[in-house]
GROMACS .gro file of C-alpha atoms in nm:
model
  195
    1MET     CA    1  11.223  16.826  29.737
    2ASN     CA    2  11.134  16.979  29.402
    3ILE     CA    3  11.393  16.814  29.178
    4ASP     CA    4  11.357  17.067  28.897
    5VAL     CA    5  11.420  17.360  29.134
    6HIS     CA    6  11.712  17.174  29.293
    7LEU     CA    7  11.873  17.100  28.955
    8LYS     CA    8  11.818  17.455  28.835
    9GLY     CA    9  12.016  17.582  29.136
   10ILE     CA   10  12.291  17.324  29.076
   11LYS     CA   11  12.319  17.427  28.710
   12LYS     CA   12  12.353  17.792  28.813
   13GLN     CA   13  12.638  17.702  29.047
   14PHE     CA   14  12.819  17.510  28.773
   15LEU     CA   15  12.759  17.798  28.530
   16TYR     CA   16  12.902  18.041  28.783
   17TYR     CA   17  13.228  17.847  28.814
   18LYS     CA   18  13.238  17.800  28.436
   19SER     CA   19  13.208  18.178  28.395
   20LEU     CA   20  13.495  18.239  28.641
   21GLY     CA   21  13.718  18.011  28.436
   22GLU     CA   22  13.616  18.174  28.109
   23LYS     CA   23  13.667  18.527  28.242
   24THR     CA   24  14.015  18.426  28.357
   25ILE     CA   25  14.102  18.268  28.022
   26ASP     CA   26  13.976  18.584  27.850
   27GLN     CA   27  14.202  18.803  28.065
   28VAL     CA   28  14.507  18.588  27.990
   29SER     CA   29  14.495  18.696  27.629
   30ASP     CA   30  14.849  18.595  27.535
   31ASP     CA   31  14.828  18.230  27.427
   32ASP     CA   32  15.173  18.149  27.565
   33ARG     CA   33  15.064  18.250  27.914
   34LEU     CA   34  14.788  17.987  27.916
   35PHE     CA   35  15.064  17.724  27.901
   36TRP     CA   36  15.290  17.880  28.165
   37GLN     CA   37  15.390  17.656  28.458
   38TYR     CA   38  15.547  17.780  28.781
   39ASN     CA   39  15.773  17.472  28.773
   40GLU     CA   40  15.777  17.122  28.622
   41ASP     CA   41  15.560  16.980  28.900
   42SER     CA   42  15.286  17.244  28.869
   43ASN     CA   43  15.005  17.275  28.618
   44SER     CA   44  14.937  17.542  28.360
   45ILE     CA   45  14.590  17.680  28.299
   46ALA     CA   46  14.580  17.463  27.984
   47THR     CA   47  14.670  17.149  28.179
   48ILE     CA   48  14.400  17.215  28.439
   49VAL     CA   49  14.148  17.266  28.158
   50LYS     CA   50  14.258  16.936  28.002
   51HIS     CA   51  14.214  16.758  28.336
   52LEU     CA   52  13.869  16.911  28.387
   53TRP     CA   53  13.774  16.802  28.033
   54GLY     CA   54  13.889  16.443  28.096
   55ASN     CA   55  13.711  16.426  28.429
   56MET     CA   56  13.389  16.573  28.290
   57LYS     CA   57  13.385  16.341  27.990
   58SER     CA   58  13.442  16.040  28.216
   59ARG     CA   59  13.203  16.133  28.496
   60TRP     CA   60  12.912  16.262  28.287
   61THR     CA   61  12.910  16.037  27.977
   62ASP     CA   62  12.632  15.781  28.035
   63PHE     CA   63  12.605  15.928  28.385
   64LEU     CA   64  12.303  15.720  28.485
   65SER     CA   65  12.410  15.390  28.332
   66SER     CA   66  12.787  15.343  28.364
   67ASP     CA   67  13.061  15.397  28.620
   68GLY     CA   68  13.193  15.753  28.627
   69GLU     CA   69  13.552  15.631  28.589
   70LYS     CA   70  13.545  15.509  28.230
   71GLU     CA   71  13.786  15.242  28.107
   72TRP     CA   72  13.883  15.469  27.818
   73ARG     CA   73  13.987  15.755  28.044
   74SER     CA   74  14.360  15.823  28.068
   75ARG     CA   75  14.381  16.041  28.378
   76ASP     CA   76  14.760  16.057  28.387
   77ALA     CA   77  14.767  16.187  28.028
   78GLU     CA   78  14.540  16.473  28.136
   79PHE     CA   79  14.838  16.624  28.318
   80GLU     CA   80  15.065  16.628  28.013
   81ASN     CA   81  15.102  16.991  27.908
   82ASP     CA   82  15.040  16.920  27.538
   83ILE     CA   83  14.752  17.149  27.440
   84LYS     CA   84  14.906  17.377  27.178
   85THR     CA   85  14.654  17.656  27.111
   86LYS     CA   86  14.387  17.858  27.285
   87THR     CA   87  14.141  17.726  27.026
   88GLU     CA   88  14.219  17.366  27.127
   89LEU     CA   89  14.194  17.461  27.495
   90LEU     CA   90  13.851  17.622  27.448
   91SER     CA   91  13.730  17.325  27.242
   92LYS     CA   92  13.808  17.084  27.526
   93TRP     CA   93  13.666  17.329  27.782
   94ASN     CA   94  13.335  17.358  27.597
   95GLU     CA   95  13.314  16.985  27.522
   96GLY     CA   96  13.355  16.896  27.888
   97TRP     CA   97  13.098  17.146  28.011
   98GLN     CA   98  12.849  17.042  27.741
   99CYS     CA   99  12.881  16.680  27.855
  100LEU     CA  100  12.810  16.788  28.214
  101PHE     CA  101  12.503  16.997  28.125
  102ASP     CA  102  12.363  16.727  27.896
  103ALA     CA  103  12.389  16.479  28.184
  104LEU     CA  104  12.221  16.718  28.427
  105ASP     CA  105  11.941  16.765  28.173
  106SER     CA  106  11.886  16.386  28.171
  107ILE     CA  107  11.800  16.379  28.544
  108ASN     CA  108  11.432  16.391  28.634
  109ASP     CA  109  11.175  16.271  28.889
  110THR     CA  110  11.184  15.914  28.756
  111ASN     CA  111  11.559  15.858  28.785
  112PHE     CA  112  11.672  16.100  29.058
  113HIS     CA  113  11.674  15.834  29.331
  114GLN     CA  114  11.871  15.571  29.143
  115PRO     CA  115  12.231  15.512  29.252
  116VAL     CA  116  12.529  15.605  29.036
  117TYR     CA  117  12.883  15.472  29.071
  118ILE     CA  118  13.226  15.630  29.067
  119ARG     CA  119  13.512  15.380  29.083
  120ASN     CA  120  13.266  15.114  29.204
  121ILE     CA  121  13.151  15.329  29.498
  122GLU     CA  122  12.777  15.393  29.511
  123HIS     CA  123  12.665  15.756  29.522
  124THR     CA  124  12.326  15.917  29.530
  125ILE     CA  125  12.286  16.154  29.238
  126SER     CA  126  12.314  16.445  29.483
  127GLU     CA  127  12.639  16.306  29.623
  128ALA     CA  128  12.785  16.259  29.275
  129ILE     CA  129  12.687  16.611  29.173
  130ASN     CA  130  12.824  16.764  29.494
  131ARG     CA  131  13.147  16.568  29.454
  132GLN     CA  132  13.201  16.712  29.108
  133LEU     CA  133  13.091  17.064  29.200
  134ALA     CA  134  13.354  17.068  29.477
  135HIS     CA  135  13.618  16.920  29.246
  136TYR     CA  136  13.554  17.168  28.966
  137SER     CA  137  13.540  17.473  29.193
  138TYR     CA  138  13.875  17.362  29.342
  139HIS     CA  139  14.036  17.358  28.998
  140ILE     CA  140  13.864  17.676  28.879
  141GLY     CA  141  14.013  17.844  29.187
  142GLN     CA  142  14.355  17.727  29.068
  143ILE     CA  143  14.288  17.870  28.722
  144VAL     CA  144  14.186  18.204  28.873
  145PHE     CA  145  14.493  18.210  29.099
  146LEU     CA  146  14.721  18.140  28.802
  147GLY     CA  147  14.543  18.412  28.604
  148LYS     CA  148  14.603  18.661  28.885
  149MET     CA  149  14.972  18.567  28.901
  150ILE     CA  150  15.013  18.593  28.524
  151GLN     CA  151  14.822  18.920  28.484
  152ASN     CA  152  14.970  19.077  28.797
  153GLU     CA  153  14.871  19.448  28.805
  154GLN     CA  154  14.653  19.407  28.495
  155TRP     CA  155  14.423  19.158  28.671
  156GLN     CA  156  14.059  19.262  28.687
  157SER     CA  157  13.876  19.119  28.987
  158LEU     CA  158  13.604  18.864  28.916
  159SER     CA  159  13.416  18.936  29.237
  160ILE     CA  160  13.395  19.229  29.476
  161ALA     CA  161  13.714  19.429  29.427
  162ARG     CA  162  13.939  19.502  29.725
  163GLY     CA  163  13.815  19.792  29.929
  164GLN     CA  164  13.470  19.778  29.771
  165SER     CA  165  13.285  19.550  30.015
  166GLY     CA  166  13.117  19.837  30.198
  167SER     CA  167  12.977  20.001  29.885
  168TYR     CA  168  12.876  19.663  29.743
  169ASN     CA  169  12.686  19.571  30.061
  170LYS     CA  170  12.526  19.915  30.076
  171LYS     CA  171  12.392  19.865  29.726
  172ARG     CA  172  12.268  19.512  29.805
  173PHE     CA  173  12.099  19.607  30.132
  174ALA     CA  174  11.932  19.909  29.968
  175GLN     CA  175  11.715  19.656  29.785
  176SER     CA  176  11.418  19.488  29.945
  177LYS     CA  177  11.444  19.125  30.051
  178HIS     CA  178  11.370  18.899  29.757
  179LYS     CA  179  11.410  18.546  29.629
  180ALA     CA  180  11.700  18.489  29.390
  181HIS     CA  181  11.992  18.256  29.339
  182TYR     CA  182  12.310  18.401  29.486
  183THR     CA  183  12.491  18.368  29.152
  184ASP     CA  184  12.235  18.572  28.955
  185LYS     CA  185  12.391  18.909  29.032
  186LEU     CA  186  12.746  18.778  29.053
  187MET     CA  187  12.733  18.657  28.692
  188ASN     CA  188  12.594  18.986  28.564
  189ASP     CA  189  12.888  19.208  28.468
  190GLN     CA  190  12.681  19.525  28.501
  191ASP     CA  191  12.609  19.454  28.868
  192ARG     CA  192  12.973  19.404  28.964
  193THR     CA  193  13.113  19.699  29.151
  194ASN     CA  194  13.448  19.664  28.981
  195SER     CA  195  13.331  19.674  28.621
   0.00000   0.00000   0.00000
């Protein structure tokens, strides 16, 4: 396996989910709506961002040399809906993602096969990355769902808009077969059929 190619693809997947979250946060322009909860037992967009931030900081700080569940992490506090501004929300969002990408940049041919630990359970680096990719996409999906609920009729689709699959596929299959990462065109606003 070419580790550089593998990691490049992984980074693109993380960037794709990051972009979905950011496009949702951008659409929910009213700050108050970022803190809206369906009920006391549900999470707001801000709370989910805070949880992602806490998880990312814990999992990716000293990724290769310390357990991914840091002693200083306070997971329960991540679910307290206490972020007050969109600026604070975006600061935590960006800090968490930067920690993740810095850790991914530290992986190379010499350390790729070493084990890493999460709560004392050994993982290969691929397993640890896949675990977090699944976890983050799960929560980004929640953010997008909340954004759709909040925006209601004003929601702008982040993928192929309803009723547009046929025209989207026609456009894609009109091109010759080529090598690309599946997120390349999805992340490009000008290629989206609903832009």
